[in-house]
Amino acid sequence: MKVEWISKPWEHFEVKGFVSSEELSTLRDYFETLSIPDGVTPLESIEGKQYQMDGIPDVTKYRHNLCIHPGNWRSDPITKMLCERFIELLNMVHEWNTKYEIHVEYDRIYPGFEGKIHNDYHTKVLAFILHVSEQGHGTRLYENYDGSGNKRTIKWIPGGGGGFFGSRNTSHHRFDTLDDSTVRNTVMLTCRKKENNL
């Protein structure tokens, strides 16, 4: 695993070799078992639930995600492997200890999705987005909340990805599939403070 730090528009890092080519192949096979957004069918039609994001109904016709509860990641071999690798990364760029927990989110996003520029919730210490699909665009980073100033898009690195520390004031970012022609598959691994340690 190789980590490269970048300082602008704010400190973040890119990772190569987070998973091996064999592990990436296994991960892609796992994604084949998950629902795939088609840009037409809302997720509530699939799962019988009503979902909204930022007040926009049916946004999940573009984005499907599977969230793993922090206490359950050891029960699935693929998620367990990813979390153990994430702990290795955390020890390289920050630290790992018992006051933290890991959240895992498997994301599939159809072309045409556009998230808003935002900062992270106060419990999020560090986020890493593992790039699974062969093609895609990384997280877009901004100096200012309105998108002005310096900006950068994290490189798309299959089997690797990009990460950054959470901040309520400086880590302005968003993700989208506006320039993509295929479904963007990622795994978001976040290190968060446990609520009882706040």
JSON list of C-alpha atoms in Angstrom, two decimals:
[
{"chain": "A", "resi": 1, "resn": "MET", "atom": "CA", "xyz": [0.00, 0.00, 0.00]},
{"chain": "A", "resi": 2, "resn": "LYS", "atom": "CA", "xyz": [1.45, 3.37, -1.04]},
{"chain": "A", "resi": 3, "resn": "VAL", "atom": "CA", "xyz": [0.16, 6.72, 0.26]},
{"chain": "A", "resi": 4, "resn": "GLU", "atom": "CA", "xyz": [0.77, 10.07, -1.45]},
{"chain": "A", "resi": 5, "resn": "TRP", "atom": "CA", "xyz": [-0.14, 13.30, 0.35]},
{"chain": "A", "resi": 6, "resn": "ILE", "atom": "CA", "xyz": [-1.46, 16.33, -1.55]},
{"chain": "A", "resi": 7, "resn": "SER", "atom": "CA", "xyz": [-1.75, 19.76, 0.10]},
{"chain": "A", "resi": 8, "resn": "LYS", "atom": "CA", "xyz": [-4.18, 21.71, -2.14]},
{"chain": "A", "resi": 9, "resn": "PRO", "atom": "CA", "xyz": [-6.93, 22.75, -1.93]},
{"chain": "A", "resi": 10, "resn": "TRP", "atom": "CA", "xyz": [-6.52, 21.19, 1.54]},
{"chain": "A", "resi": 11, "resn": "GLU", "atom": "CA", "xyz": [-4.60, 18.19, 2.87]},
{"chain": "A", "resi": 12, "resn": "HIS", "atom": "CA", "xyz": [-5.74, 14.85, 1.51]},
{"chain": "A", "resi": 13, "resn": "PHE", "atom": "CA", "xyz": [-4.13, 11.67, 0.22]},
{"chain": "A", "resi": 14, "resn": "GLU", "atom": "CA", "xyz": [-4.28, 9.14, -2.59]},
{"chain": "A", "resi": 15, "resn": "VAL", "atom": "CA", "xyz": [-3.61, 5.43, -2.09]},
{"chain": "A", "resi": 16, "resn": "LYS", "atom": "CA", "xyz": [-2.37, 2.82, -4.54]},
{"chain": "A", "resi": 17, "resn": "GLY", "atom": "CA", "xyz": [-2.60, -0.90, -3.80]},
{"chain": "A", "resi": 18, "resn": "PHE", "atom": "CA", "xyz": [-5.16, -0.78, -1.00]},
{"chain": "A", "resi": 19, "resn": "VAL", "atom": "CA", "xyz": [-6.31, -4.17, -2.27]},
{"chain": "A", "resi": 20, "resn": "SER", "atom": "CA", "xyz": [-4.50, -6.64, -4.55]},
{"chain": "A", "resi": 21, "resn": "SER", "atom": "CA", "xyz": [-5.71, -7.37, -8.08]},
{"chain": "A", "resi": 22, "resn": "GLU", "atom": "CA", "xyz": [-7.15, -10.70, -6.85]},
{"chain": "A", "resi": 23, "resn": "GLU", "atom": "CA", "xyz": [-8.98, -8.97, -3.98]},
{"chain": "A", "resi": 24, "resn": "LEU", "atom": "CA", "xyz": [-10.29, -6.33, -6.38]},
{"chain": "A", "resi": 25, "resn": "SER", "atom": "CA", "xyz": [-11.64, -9.07, -8.65]},
{"chain": "A", "resi": 26, "resn": "THR", "atom": "CA", "xyz": [-13.40, -10.69, -5.67]},
{"chain": "A", "resi": 27, "resn": "LEU", "atom": "CA", "xyz": [-14.80, -7.32, -4.64]},
{"chain": "A", "resi": 28, "resn": "ARG", "atom": "CA", "xyz": [-16.13, -6.70, -8.15]},
{"chain": "A", "resi": 29, "resn": "ASP", "atom": "CA", "xyz": [-17.80, -10.12, -8.09]},
{"chain": "A", "resi": 30, "resn": "TYR", "atom": "CA", "xyz": [-19.45, -9.11, -4.81]},
{"chain": "A", "resi": 31, "resn": "PHE", "atom": "CA", "xyz": [-20.76, -5.89, -6.38]},
{"chain": "A", "resi": 32, "resn": "GLU", "atom": "CA", "xyz": [-22.39, -8.03, -9.09]},
{"chain": "A", "resi": 33, "resn": "THR", "atom": "CA", "xyz": [-24.66, -9.48, -6.37]},
{"chain": "A", "resi": 34, "resn": "LEU", "atom": "CA", "xyz": [-25.91, -6.03, -5.29]},
{"chain": "A", "resi": 35, "resn": "SER", "atom": "CA", "xyz": [-28.71, -3.96, -6.82]},
{"chain": "A", "resi": 36, "resn": "ILE", "atom": "CA", "xyz": [-27.65, -1.72, -9.69]},
{"chain": "A", "resi": 37, "resn": "PRO", "atom": "CA", "xyz": [-29.27, 1.70, -10.21]},
{"chain": "A", "resi": 38, "resn": "ASP", "atom": "CA", "xyz": [-30.60, 2.24, -13.73]},
{"chain": "A", "resi": 39, "resn": "GLY", "atom": "CA", "xyz": [-31.38, 5.97, -13.65]},
{"chain": "A", "resi": 40, "resn": "VAL", "atom": "CA", "xyz": [-35.07, 5.14, -13.98]},
{"chain": "A", "resi": 41, "resn": "THR", "atom": "CA", "xyz": [-36.32, 2.90, -11.16]},
{"chain": "A", "resi": 42, "resn": "PRO", "atom": "CA", "xyz": [-36.49, 4.50, -7.70]},
{"chain": "A", "resi": 43, "resn": "LEU", "atom": "CA", "xyz": [-35.04, 2.37, -4.92]},
{"chain": "A", "resi": 44, "resn": "GLU", "atom": "CA", "xyz": [-38.35, 2.43, -3.02]},
{"chain": "A", "resi": 45, "resn": "SER", "atom": "CA", "xyz": [-39.78, 0.40, -5.92]},
{"chain": "A", "resi": 46, "resn": "ILE", "atom": "CA", "xyz": [-37.11, -2.21, -5.27]},
{"chain": "A", "resi": 47, "resn": "GLU", "atom": "CA", "xyz": [-37.06, -2.28, -1.46]},
{"chain": "A", "resi": 48, "resn": "GLY", "atom": "CA", "xyz": [-40.50, -0.96, -0.57]},
{"chain": "A", "resi": 49, "resn": "LYS", "atom": "CA", "xyz": [-39.13, 2.11, 1.21]},
{"chain": "A", "resi": 50, "resn": "GLN", "atom": "CA", "xyz": [-39.30, 5.83, 0.56]},
{"chain": "A", "resi": 51, "resn": "TYR", "atom": "CA", "xyz": [-35.89, 7.49, 0.28]},
{"chain": "A", "resi": 52, "resn": "GLN", "atom": "CA", "xyz": [-35.02, 11.16, -0.14]},
{"chain": "A", "resi": 53, "resn": "MET", "atom": "CA", "xyz": [-31.75, 13.08, -0.22]},
{"chain": "A", "resi": 54, "resn": "ASP", "atom": "CA", "xyz": [-31.71, 16.84, 0.39]},
{"chain": "A", "resi": 55, "resn": "GLY", "atom": "CA", "xyz": [-35.47, 16.91, -0.23]},
{"chain": "A", "resi": 56, "resn": "ILE", "atom": "CA", "xyz": [-35.16, 15.52, -3.76]},
{"chain": "A", "resi": 57, "resn": "PRO", "atom": "CA", "xyz": [-37.43, 12.48, -4.14]},
{"chain": "A", "resi": 58, "resn": "ASP", "atom": "CA", "xyz": [-36.35, 9.38, -6.07]},
{"chain": "A", "resi": 59, "resn": "VAL", "atom": "CA", "xyz": [-32.67, 10.36, -6.04]},
{"chain": "A", "resi": 60, "resn": "THR", "atom": "CA", "xyz": [-31.90, 6.72, -5.33]},
{"chain": "A", "resi": 61, "resn": "LYS", "atom": "CA", "xyz": [-32.77, 5.78, -8.89]},
{"chain": "A", "resi": 62, "resn": "TYR", "atom": "CA", "xyz": [-29.20, 7.03, -9.41]},
{"chain": "A", "resi": 63, "resn": "ARG", "atom": "CA", "xyz": [-27.58, 5.78, -6.20]},
{"chain": "A", "resi": 64, "resn": "HIS", "atom": "CA", "xyz": [-27.89, 2.52, -4.28]},
{"chain": "A", "resi": 65, "resn": "ASN", "atom": "CA", "xyz": [-25.89, 1.95, -1.13]},
{"chain": "A", "resi": 66, "resn": "LEU", "atom": "CA", "xyz": [-25.47, -0.83, 1.37]},
{"chain": "A", "resi": 67, "resn": "CYS", "atom": "CA", "xyz": [-24.37, 0.30, 4.84]},
{"chain": "A", "resi": 68, "resn": "ILE", "atom": "CA", "xyz": [-22.76, -2.14, 7.24]},
{"chain": "A", "resi": 69, "resn": "HIS", "atom": "CA", "xyz": [-23.40, -1.48, 10.93]},
{"chain": "A", "resi": 70, "resn": "PRO", "atom": "CA", "xyz": [-20.11, -0.84, 12.80]},
{"chain": "A", "resi": 71, "resn": "GLY", "atom": "CA", "xyz": [-20.66, -3.87, 15.02]},
{"chain": "A", "resi": 72, "resn": "ASN", "atom": "CA", "xyz": [-21.24, -6.25, 12.10]},
{"chain": "A", "resi": 73, "resn": "TRP", "atom": "CA", "xyz": [-18.20, -5.85, 9.86]},
{"chain": "A", "resi": 74, "resn": "ARG", "atom": "CA", "xyz": [-16.45, -8.96, 11.18]},
{"chain": "A", "resi": 75, "resn": "SER", "atom": "CA", "xyz": [-19.33, -11.24, 10.12]},
{"chain": "A", "resi": 76, "resn": "ASP", "atom": "CA", "xyz": [-18.76, -10.83, 6.37]},
{"chain": "A", "resi": 77, "resn": "PRO", "atom": "CA", "xyz": [-15.37, -11.97, 4.99]},
{"chain": "A", "resi": 78, "resn": "ILE", "atom": "CA", "xyz": [-15.12, -9.24, 2.32]},
{"chain": "A", "resi": 79, "resn": "THR", "atom": "CA", "xyz": [-16.08, -6.43, 4.71]},
{"chain": "A", "resi": 80, "resn": "LYS", "atom": "CA", "xyz": [-13.75, -7.87, 7.36]},
{"chain": "A", "resi": 81, "resn": "MET", "atom": "CA", "xyz": [-10.83, -7.86, 4.91]},
{"chain": "A", "resi": 82, "resn": "LEU", "atom": "CA", "xyz": [-11.55, -4.27, 3.88]},
{"chain": "A", "resi": 83, "resn": "CYS", "atom": "CA", "xyz": [-11.81, -3.08, 7.50]},
{"chain": "A", "resi": 84, "resn": "GLU", "atom": "CA", "xyz": [-8.58, -4.80, 8.48]},
{"chain": "A", "resi": 85, "resn": "ARG", "atom": "CA", "xyz": [-6.85, -3.14, 5.51]},
{"chain": "A", "resi": 86, "resn": "PHE", "atom": "CA", "xyz": [-8.43, 0.19, 6.54]},
{"chain": "A", "resi": 87, "resn": "ILE", "atom": "CA", "xyz": [-6.97, -0.19, 10.03]},
{"chain": "A", "resi": 88, "resn": "GLU", "atom": "CA", "xyz": [-3.54, -0.67, 8.39]},
{"chain": "A", "resi": 89, "resn": "LEU", "atom": "CA", "xyz": [-4.12, 2.57, 6.47]},
{"chain": "A", "resi": 90, "resn": "LEU", "atom": "CA", "xyz": [-5.29, 4.40, 9.59]},
{"chain": "A", "resi": 91, "resn": "ASN", "atom": "CA", "xyz": [-2.10, 3.40, 11.40]},
{"chain": "A", "resi": 92, "resn": "MET", "atom": "CA", "xyz": [-0.09, 4.80, 8.46]},
{"chain": "A", "resi": 93, "resn": "VAL", "atom": "CA", "xyz": [-1.86, 8.17, 8.24]},
{"chain": "A", "resi": 94, "resn": "HIS", "atom": "CA", "xyz": [-3.36, 8.73, 11.71]},
{"chain": "A", "resi": 95, "resn": "GLU", "atom": "CA", "xyz": [-4.06, 6.10, 14.37]},
{"chain": "A", "resi": 96, "resn": "TRP", "atom": "CA", "xyz": [-6.51, 3.38, 15.30]},
{"chain": "A", "resi": 97, "resn": "ASN", "atom": "CA", "xyz": [-7.82, 2.77, 18.81]},
{"chain": "A", "resi": 98, "resn": "THR", "atom": "CA", "xyz": [-10.91, 1.64, 20.68]},
{"chain": "A", "resi": 99, "resn": "LYS", "atom": "CA", "xyz": [-12.52, 5.08, 20.85]},
{"chain": "A", "resi": 100, "resn": "TYR", "atom": "CA", "xyz": [-13.20, 4.78, 17.12]},
{"chain": "A", "resi": 101, "resn": "GLU", "atom": "CA", "xyz": [-15.49, 2.60, 15.02]},
{"chain": "A", "resi": 102, "resn": "ILE", "atom": "CA", "xyz": [-15.54, 1.80, 11.31]},
{"chain": "A", "resi": 103, "resn": "HIS", "atom": "CA", "xyz": [-18.52, 2.46, 9.07]},
{"chain": "A", "resi": 104, "resn": "VAL", "atom": "CA", "xyz": [-18.66, 0.76, 5.65]},
{"chain": "A", "resi": 105, "resn": "GLU", "atom": "CA", "xyz": [-20.82, 1.77, 2.71]},
{"chain": "A", "resi": 106, "resn": "TYR", "atom": "CA", "xyz": [-20.96, -0.04, -0.63]},
{"chain": "A", "resi": 107, "resn": "ASP", "atom": "CA", "xyz": [-22.05, 2.53, -3.24]},
{"chain": "A", "resi": 108, "resn": "ARG", "atom": "CA", "xyz": [-23.29, 2.11, -6.81]},
{"chain": "A", "resi": 109, "resn": "ILE", "atom": "CA", "xyz": [-24.02, 5.36, -8.63]},
{"chain": "A", "resi": 110, "resn": "TYR", "atom": "CA", "xyz": [-25.55, 5.65, -12.09]},
{"chain": "A", "resi": 111, "resn": "PRO", "atom": "CA", "xyz": [-24.33, 8.40, -14.51]},
{"chain": "A", "resi": 112, "resn": "GLY", "atom": "CA", "xyz": [-26.08, 11.73, -13.92]},
{"chain": "A", "resi": 113, "resn": "PHE", "atom": "CA", "xyz": [-25.94, 11.88, -10.11]},
{"chain": "A", "resi": 114, "resn": "GLU", "atom": "CA", "xyz": [-24.75, 15.13, -8.52]},
{"chain": "A", "resi": 115, "resn": "GLY", "atom": "CA", "xyz": [-24.21, 15.47, -4.79]},
{"chain": "A", "resi": 116, "resn": "LYS", "atom": "CA", "xyz": [-23.96, 18.85, -3.07]},
{"chain": "A", "resi": 117, "resn": "ILE", "atom": "CA", "xyz": [-20.74, 20.38, -1.75]},
{"chain": "A", "resi": 118, "resn": "HIS", "atom": "CA", "xyz": [-20.62, 19.56, 1.95]},
{"chain": "A", "resi": 119, "resn": "ASN", "atom": "CA", "xyz": [-18.41, 19.05, 4.99]},
{"chain": "A", "resi": 120, "resn": "ASP", "atom": "CA", "xyz": [-18.41, 15.96, 7.18]},
{"chain": "A", "resi": 121, "resn": "TYR", "atom": "CA", "xyz": [-20.37, 15.25, 10.34]},
{"chain": "A", "resi": 122, "resn": "HIS", "atom": "CA", "xyz": [-18.43, 16.05, 13.52]},
{"chain": "A", "resi": 123, "resn": "THR", "atom": "CA", "xyz": [-17.93, 12.39, 14.48]},
{"chain": "A", "resi": 124, "resn": "LYS", "atom": "CA", "xyz": [-16.14, 11.53, 11.23]},
{"chain": "A", "resi": 125, "resn": "VAL", "atom": "CA", "xyz": [-12.39, 11.44, 11.81]},
{"chain": "A", "resi": 126, "resn": "LEU", "atom": "CA", "xyz": [-11.21, 10.16, 8.43]},
{"chain": "A", "resi": 127, "resn": "ALA", "atom": "CA", "xyz": [-12.84, 8.98, 5.22]},
{"chain": "A", "resi": 128, "resn": "PHE", "atom": "CA", "xyz": [-11.36, 6.73, 2.54]},
{"chain": "A", "resi": 129, "resn": "ILE", "atom": "CA", "xyz": [-13.14, 5.99, -0.74]},
{"chain": "A", "resi": 130, "resn": "LEU", "atom": "CA", "xyz": [-11.98, 2.77, -2.39]},
{"chain": "A", "resi": 131, "resn": "HIS", "atom": "CA", "xyz": [-12.39, 2.83, -6.18]},
{"chain": "A", "resi": 132, "resn": "VAL", "atom": "CA", "xyz": [-13.83, -0.49, -7.33]},
{"chain": "A", "resi": 133, "resn": "SER", "atom": "CA", "xyz": [-15.07, 0.02, -10.88]},
{"chain": "A", "resi": 134, "resn": "GLU", "atom": "CA", "xyz": [-12.53, 0.30, -13.69]},
{"chain": "A", "resi": 135, "resn": "GLN", "atom": "CA", "xyz": [-13.75, 3.78, -14.62]},
{"chain": "A", "resi": 136, "resn": "GLY", "atom": "CA", "xyz": [-15.05, 6.71, -12.61]},
{"chain": "A", "resi": 137, "resn": "HIS", "atom": "CA", "xyz": [-14.17, 10.08, -11.14]},
{"chain": "A", "resi": 138, "resn": "GLY", "atom": "CA", "xyz": [-12.84, 10.63, -7.65]},
{"chain": "A", "resi": 139, "resn": "THR", "atom": "CA", "xyz": [-14.16, 12.96, -4.97]},
{"chain": "A", "resi": 140, "resn": "ARG", "atom": "CA", "xyz": [-14.08, 16.63, -5.92]},
{"chain": "A", "resi": 141, "resn": "LEU", "atom": "CA", "xyz": [-12.40, 18.91, -3.36]},
{"chain": "A", "resi": 142, "resn": "TYR", "atom": "CA", "xyz": [-12.97, 22.66, -2.97]},
{"chain": "A", "resi": 143, "resn": "GLU", "atom": "CA", "xyz": [-11.22, 25.46, -1.13]},
{"chain": "A", "resi": 144, "resn": "ASN", "atom": "CA", "xyz": [-14.51, 27.20, -0.37]},
{"chain": "A", "resi": 145, "resn": "TYR", "atom": "CA", "xyz": [-18.01, 25.96, 0.37]},
{"chain": "A", "resi": 146, "resn": "ASP", "atom": "CA", "xyz": [-19.42, 27.70, -2.72]},
{"chain": "A", "resi": 147, "resn": "GLY", "atom": "CA", "xyz": [-16.95, 25.92, -5.01]},
{"chain": "A", "resi": 148, "resn": "SER", "atom": "CA", "xyz": [-14.72, 28.94, -5.56]},
{"chain": "A", "resi": 149, "resn": "GLY", "atom": "CA", "xyz": [-10.95, 29.06, -5.17]},
{"chain": "A", "resi": 150, "resn": "ASN", "atom": "CA", "xyz": [-8.61, 26.11, -5.60]},
{"chain": "A", "resi": 151, "resn": "LYS", "atom": "CA", "xyz": [-10.21, 22.80, -6.49]},
{"chain": "A", "resi": 152, "resn": "ARG", "atom": "CA", "xyz": [-9.04, 19.31, -7.32]},
{"chain": "A", "resi": 153, "resn": "THR", "atom": "CA", "xyz": [-10.54, 15.96, -8.25]},
{"chain": "A", "resi": 154, "resn": "ILE", "atom": "CA", "xyz": [-8.91, 12.93, -6.61]},
{"chain": "A", "resi": 155, "resn": "LYS", "atom": "CA", "xyz": [-7.47, 10.57, -9.24]},
{"chain": "A", "resi": 156, "resn": "TRP", "atom": "CA", "xyz": [-9.47, 7.46, -10.03]},
{"chain": "A", "resi": 157, "resn": "ILE", "atom": "CA", "xyz": [-7.31, 4.54, -8.86]},
{"chain": "A", "resi": 158, "resn": "PRO", "atom": "CA", "xyz": [-8.96, 1.09, -9.19]},
{"chain": "A", "resi": 159, "resn": "GLY", "atom": "CA", "xyz": [-7.93, -0.96, -6.16]},
{"chain": "A", "resi": 160, "resn": "GLY", "atom": "CA", "xyz": [-6.88, 2.25, -4.42]},
{"chain": "A", "resi": 161, "resn": "GLY", "atom": "CA", "xyz": [-8.57, 5.57, -3.87]},
{"chain": "A", "resi": 162, "resn": "GLY", "atom": "CA", "xyz": [-8.54, 8.81, -1.94]},
{"chain": "A", "resi": 163, "resn": "GLY", "atom": "CA", "xyz": [-8.98, 9.93, 1.64]},
{"chain": "A", "resi": 164, "resn": "PHE", "atom": "CA", "xyz": [-9.05, 12.89, 3.96]},
{"chain": "A", "resi": 165, "resn": "PHE", "atom": "CA", "xyz": [-9.64, 13.97, 7.53]},
{"chain": "A", "resi": 166, "resn": "GLY", "atom": "CA", "xyz": [-13.11, 15.12, 8.49]},
{"chain": "A", "resi": 167, "resn": "SER", "atom": "CA", "xyz": [-13.60, 18.80, 9.19]},
{"chain": "A", "resi": 168, "resn": "ARG", "atom": "CA", "xyz": [-16.65, 20.99, 9.77]},
{"chain": "A", "resi": 169, "resn": "ASN", "atom": "CA", "xyz": [-14.84, 24.04, 8.39]},
{"chain": "A", "resi": 170, "resn": "THR", "atom": "CA", "xyz": [-12.33, 23.21, 5.67]},
{"chain": "A", "resi": 171, "resn": "SER", "atom": "CA", "xyz": [-12.93, 19.86, 3.95]},
{"chain": "A", "resi": 172, "resn": "HIS", "atom": "CA", "xyz": [-15.46, 21.01, 1.34]},
{"chain": "A", "resi": 173, "resn": "HIS", "atom": "CA", "xyz": [-16.15, 18.16, -1.07]},
{"chain": "A", "resi": 174, "resn": "ARG", "atom": "CA", "xyz": [-18.72, 16.36, -3.18]},
{"chain": "A", "resi": 175, "resn": "PHE", "atom": "CA", "xyz": [-19.00, 13.32, -5.41]},
{"chain": "A", "resi": 176, "resn": "ASP", "atom": "CA", "xyz": [-20.88, 12.93, -8.66]},
{"chain": "A", "resi": 177, "resn": "THR", "atom": "CA", "xyz": [-21.15, 10.90, -11.85]},
{"chain": "A", "resi": 178, "resn": "LEU", "atom": "CA", "xyz": [-21.72, 13.80, -14.22]},
{"chain": "A", "resi": 179, "resn": "ASP", "atom": "CA", "xyz": [-18.70, 12.87, -16.35]},
{"chain": "A", "resi": 180, "resn": "ASP", "atom": "CA", "xyz": [-19.21, 9.10, -16.11]},
{"chain": "A", "resi": 181, "resn": "SER", "atom": "CA", "xyz": [-20.74, 6.79, -18.70]},
{"chain": "A", "resi": 182, "resn": "THR", "atom": "CA", "xyz": [-20.88, 3.69, -16.49]},
{"chain": "A", "resi": 183, "resn": "VAL", "atom": "CA", "xyz": [-22.01, 2.89, -12.94]},
{"chain": "A", "resi": 184, "resn": "ARG", "atom": "CA", "xyz": [-19.45, 4.12, -10.38]},
{"chain": "A", "resi": 185, "resn": "ASN", "atom": "CA", "xyz": [-18.74, 1.47, -7.75]},
{"chain": "A", "resi": 186, "resn": "THR", "atom": "CA", "xyz": [-16.97, 2.47, -4.54]},
{"chain": "A", "resi": 187, "resn": "VAL", "atom": "CA", "xyz": [-16.59, 1.41, -0.93]},
{"chain": "A", "resi": 188, "resn": "MET", "atom": "CA", "xyz": [-16.56, 4.27, 1.57]},
{"chain": "A", "resi": 189, "resn": "LEU", "atom": "CA", "xyz": [-14.73, 3.40, 4.78]},
{"chain": "A", "resi": 190, "resn": "THR", "atom": "CA", "xyz": [-14.96, 5.96, 7.55]},
{"chain": "A", "resi": 191, "resn": "CYS", "atom": "CA", "xyz": [-13.31, 6.11, 10.94]},
{"chain": "A", "resi": 192, "resn": "ARG", "atom": "CA", "xyz": [-15.70, 7.76, 13.38]},
{"chain": "A", "resi": 193, "resn": "LYS", "atom": "CA", "xyz": [-15.66, 8.68, 17.04]},
{"chain": "A", "resi": 194, "resn": "LYS", "atom": "CA", "xyz": [-18.01, 6.51, 19.04]},
{"chain": "A", "resi": 195, "resn": "GLU", "atom": "CA", "xyz": [-20.89, 8.59, 20.34]},
{"chain": "A", "resi": 196, "resn": "ASN", "atom": "CA", "xyz": [-20.06, 7.72, 23.97]},
{"chain": "A", "resi": 197, "resn": "ASN", "atom": "CA", "xyz": [-16.53, 9.13, 23.48]},
{"chain": "A", "resi": 198, "resn": "LEU", "atom": "CA", "xyz": [-17.67, 12.63, 22.50]}
]
